[in-house]
Amino acid sequence: TVTFDAASVETDGTVNFDEEQDGVTLTGTVQSGSSVVVSFGGNSYNATVDGTDWIVELGGGTLAPGDYVQDVTVTATDPAGNAATVTGDFVVDTVTTVTLDINNFGGDGVLNFAERNGGVTLTGTAEAGASVTVAIDGVARTVTATDVGTWSADWAPLDLPGGRFEGDAGVTVTATDAAGNTASASGTI
């Protein structure tokens, strides 16, 4: 017999960008003395077997980037030549995105006195459910992207400093998805 512990891949069954870059470990159990081959994505990897446990350590860059379910086939062959196979899968989620629309200030990307005193709203897109932190000249708001991947962050009329900024005010946006991947965008107003 052979098992594949898909739920323990990177502790939660999901591989994010940082985890993939550090390398990914696949594990399971097998009859003592067996050999184990782990196959996925058109490649096969010989496992290291220690007693009844097997392990395959994949180097960073082995998994293709993207957001998908990786099917895995594990085949064990015992000392008598009998083979057993088990299949499983884990999630690869190594990408996320974020955008920023700074042209919603009167359609020109300029924050004037009237717009500031009316309150400021910035909008954009991100992966659904992502945590999005938006900062205008260091004054930050954190919001969650909707189910359709849009976000909106608001500042009350007096939340932002008045007067003229030296140059343009910097706007930064950082999104963190459920898998822990991050993406950033920036602009000026």
Short mmCIF file of C-alpha atoms in Angstrom, two decimals:
data_model
loop_
_atom_site.label_atom_id
_atom_site.label_comp_id
_atom_site.label_asym_id
_atom_site.label_seq_id
_atom_site.Cartn_x
_atom_site.Cartn_y
_atom_site.Cartn_z
CA THR A 1 0.00 0.00 0.00
CA VAL A 2 1.00 3.63 -0.51
CA THR A 3 -0.44 6.95 0.64
CA PHE A 4 0.03 10.58 -0.41
CA ASP A 5 -0.53 13.25 2.25
CA ALA A 6 -1.87 16.00 -0.02
CA ALA A 7 -3.26 18.03 2.88
CA SER A 8 0.24 18.49 4.35
CA VAL A 9 1.76 20.00 1.20
CA GLU A 10 3.08 23.32 2.58
CA THR A 11 0.96 22.58 5.71
CA ASP A 12 -2.37 23.49 4.09
CA GLY A 13 -2.50 21.74 0.71
CA THR A 14 -1.77 25.01 -1.13
CA VAL A 15 1.55 26.23 -2.55
CA ASN A 16 1.95 30.01 -2.85
CA PHE A 17 4.68 31.93 -4.69
CA ASP A 18 7.13 32.19 -1.78
CA GLU A 19 6.67 28.54 -0.85
CA GLU A 20 7.23 27.42 -4.43
CA GLN A 21 10.42 29.47 -4.66
CA ASP A 22 11.72 27.86 -1.43
CA GLY A 23 10.95 24.36 -2.71
CA VAL A 24 8.03 22.04 -2.03
CA THR A 25 8.01 18.75 -0.13
CA LEU A 26 5.63 15.89 -0.92
CA THR A 27 5.23 13.06 1.60
CA GLY A 28 3.36 9.87 2.30
CA THR A 29 3.66 6.36 3.64
CA VAL A 30 4.56 3.04 2.04
CA GLN A 31 5.32 -0.56 2.94
CA SER A 32 8.86 -0.85 4.28
CA GLY A 33 11.42 -1.75 1.63
CA SER A 34 9.35 -0.38 -1.28
CA SER A 35 10.47 2.06 -3.93
CA VAL A 36 8.26 5.08 -4.72
CA VAL A 37 7.87 7.16 -7.88
CA VAL A 38 5.88 10.41 -7.79
CA SER A 39 4.54 11.66 -11.13
CA PHE A 40 2.89 14.92 -12.19
CA GLY A 41 3.10 17.44 -14.99
CA GLY A 42 4.71 14.91 -17.33
CA ASN A 43 7.67 14.32 -14.98
CA SER A 44 8.53 11.53 -12.53
CA TYR A 45 10.53 11.83 -9.31
CA ASN A 46 12.09 9.02 -7.29
CA ALA A 47 11.19 9.38 -3.62
CA THR A 48 13.52 8.83 -0.72
CA VAL A 49 12.09 6.06 1.46
CA ASP A 50 12.94 5.84 5.17
CA GLY A 51 11.18 2.91 6.85
CA THR A 52 7.53 3.40 6.02
CA ASP A 53 7.76 7.08 5.07
CA TRP A 54 8.59 8.53 1.66
CA ILE A 55 9.54 12.08 0.70
CA VAL A 56 10.14 14.00 -2.52
CA GLU A 57 11.76 17.42 -2.28
CA LEU A 58 11.11 19.63 -5.30
CA GLY A 59 13.43 22.54 -5.94
CA GLY A 60 12.15 26.08 -6.44
CA GLY A 61 10.89 26.62 -9.97
CA THR A 62 9.76 23.01 -10.43
CA LEU A 63 6.06 23.87 -10.40
CA ALA A 64 4.64 25.99 -13.20
CA PRO A 65 3.39 29.40 -12.06
CA GLY A 66 -0.33 30.01 -12.01
CA ASP A 67 -3.50 29.17 -10.15
CA TYR A 68 -4.46 25.52 -10.67
CA VAL A 69 -4.93 22.09 -9.11
CA GLN A 70 -1.89 19.82 -9.56
CA ASP A 71 -2.83 16.14 -9.93
CA VAL A 72 -0.27 13.69 -8.53
CA THR A 73 0.17 9.93 -9.04
CA VAL A 74 2.28 7.97 -6.54
CA THR A 75 3.35 4.43 -7.43
CA ALA A 76 5.04 2.12 -4.95
CA THR A 77 6.69 -1.19 -5.79
CA ASP A 78 7.39 -3.58 -2.91
CA PRO A 79 10.39 -5.97 -2.75
CA ALA A 80 8.29 -8.77 -4.34
CA GLY A 81 7.50 -6.55 -7.36
CA ASN A 82 3.87 -5.82 -6.43
CA ALA A 83 2.78 -2.30 -7.37
CA ALA A 84 0.27 -0.02 -5.68
CA THR A 85 -0.85 3.38 -6.93
CA VAL A 86 -2.62 6.29 -5.28
CA THR A 87 -3.66 9.64 -6.74
CA GLY A 88 -4.22 12.99 -5.11
CA ASP A 89 -3.84 16.67 -5.73
CA PHE A 90 -2.80 19.96 -4.20
CA VAL A 91 -3.43 23.58 -5.12
CA VAL A 92 -0.81 25.77 -6.75
CA ASP A 93 -1.62 29.47 -6.34
CA THR A 94 1.47 31.51 -7.13
CA VAL A 95 -0.05 34.61 -8.73
CA THR A 96 -2.29 37.53 -7.84
CA THR A 97 -2.97 40.94 -9.37
CA VAL A 98 -3.98 44.44 -8.36
CA THR A 99 -4.81 47.58 -10.33
CA LEU A 100 -5.36 51.20 -9.33
CA ASP A 101 -7.62 53.73 -11.05
CA ILE A 102 -6.38 57.21 -10.16
CA ASN A 103 -8.33 59.03 -12.85
CA ASN A 104 -11.54 59.19 -10.80
CA PHE A 105 -10.66 62.62 -9.38
CA GLY A 106 -12.72 64.76 -11.69
CA GLY A 107 -11.50 62.51 -14.51
CA ASP A 108 -8.05 64.11 -14.49
CA GLY A 109 -6.07 62.42 -11.69
CA VAL A 110 -5.81 65.73 -9.79
CA LEU A 111 -7.13 65.99 -6.22
CA ASN A 112 -8.38 69.55 -5.80
CA PHE A 113 -9.71 71.34 -2.70
CA ALA A 114 -13.38 70.57 -3.40
CA GLU A 115 -12.67 66.88 -4.07
CA ARG A 116 -10.57 66.56 -0.90
CA ASN A 117 -13.26 68.24 1.20
CA GLY A 118 -15.93 65.98 -0.30
CA GLY A 119 -14.03 62.86 0.72
CA VAL A 120 -11.79 60.76 -1.46
CA THR A 121 -12.46 57.33 -2.95
CA LEU A 122 -9.91 55.25 -4.84
CA THR A 123 -10.90 52.14 -6.77
CA GLY A 124 -9.29 49.27 -8.60
CA THR A 125 -9.31 45.52 -9.06
CA ALA A 126 -7.69 42.59 -7.25
CA GLU A 127 -8.25 38.88 -6.83
CA ALA A 128 -11.64 38.26 -5.19
CA GLY A 129 -11.30 38.19 -1.40
CA ALA A 130 -7.80 39.70 -1.40
CA SER A 131 -6.84 42.13 1.35
CA VAL A 132 -5.94 45.46 -0.29
CA THR A 133 -3.98 48.20 1.46
CA VAL A 134 -4.18 51.58 -0.23
CA ALA A 135 -2.10 54.58 0.89
CA ILE A 136 -2.24 58.20 -0.27
CA ASP A 137 0.86 60.06 0.86
CA GLY A 138 1.23 57.61 3.76
CA VAL A 139 -2.42 57.69 4.95
CA ALA A 140 -3.56 54.07 4.52
CA ARG A 141 -6.83 52.18 4.30
CA THR A 142 -7.24 48.40 4.17
CA VAL A 143 -10.23 46.90 2.35
CA THR A 144 -11.25 43.52 0.93
CA ALA A 145 -11.81 42.94 -2.78
CA THR A 146 -15.37 41.93 -3.61
CA ASP A 147 -16.44 38.58 -5.04
CA VAL A 148 -16.09 40.06 -8.54
CA GLY A 149 -12.60 41.43 -7.82
CA THR A 150 -13.22 45.13 -7.32
CA TRP A 151 -12.13 47.23 -4.36
CA SER A 152 -12.92 50.72 -3.11
CA ALA A 153 -11.11 52.65 -0.35
CA ASP A 154 -12.49 55.83 1.22
CA TRP A 155 -10.97 58.75 3.09
CA ALA A 156 -13.17 61.20 5.01
CA PRO A 157 -12.87 64.93 4.13
CA LEU A 158 -10.21 65.70 6.74
CA ASP A 159 -8.27 62.40 6.61
CA LEU A 160 -5.79 63.73 4.03
CA PRO A 161 -3.54 66.73 4.68
CA GLY A 162 -4.62 70.00 3.09
CA GLY A 163 -2.47 72.41 1.14
CA ARG A 164 -0.27 71.79 -1.82
CA PHE A 165 1.90 68.69 -1.95
CA GLU A 166 5.52 69.10 -2.90
CA GLY A 167 5.30 67.43 -6.28
CA ASP A 168 2.74 64.67 -6.63
CA ALA A 169 1.22 62.69 -3.78
CA GLY A 170 2.19 59.06 -4.00
CA VAL A 171 -0.47 56.37 -4.08
CA THR A 172 0.49 52.77 -3.37
CA VAL A 173 -1.69 49.67 -3.43
CA THR A 174 -0.71 46.21 -2.18
CA ALA A 175 -3.00 43.20 -2.48
CA THR A 176 -2.50 39.95 -0.55
CA ASP A 177 -4.59 36.98 -1.69
CA ALA A 178 -5.81 34.07 0.43
CA ALA A 179 -2.70 32.02 -0.45
CA GLY A 180 -0.39 34.83 0.76
CA ASN A 181 0.73 36.06 -2.68
CA THR A 182 1.21 39.81 -3.04
CA ALA A 183 1.00 42.27 -5.91
CA SER A 184 1.55 46.02 -5.93
CA ALA A 185 0.62 49.03 -8.04
CA SER A 186 1.38 52.70 -7.64
CA GLY A 187 0.59 56.07 -9.10
CA THR A 188 0.51 59.75 -8.28
CA ILE A 189 -2.22 62.34 -7.87
#
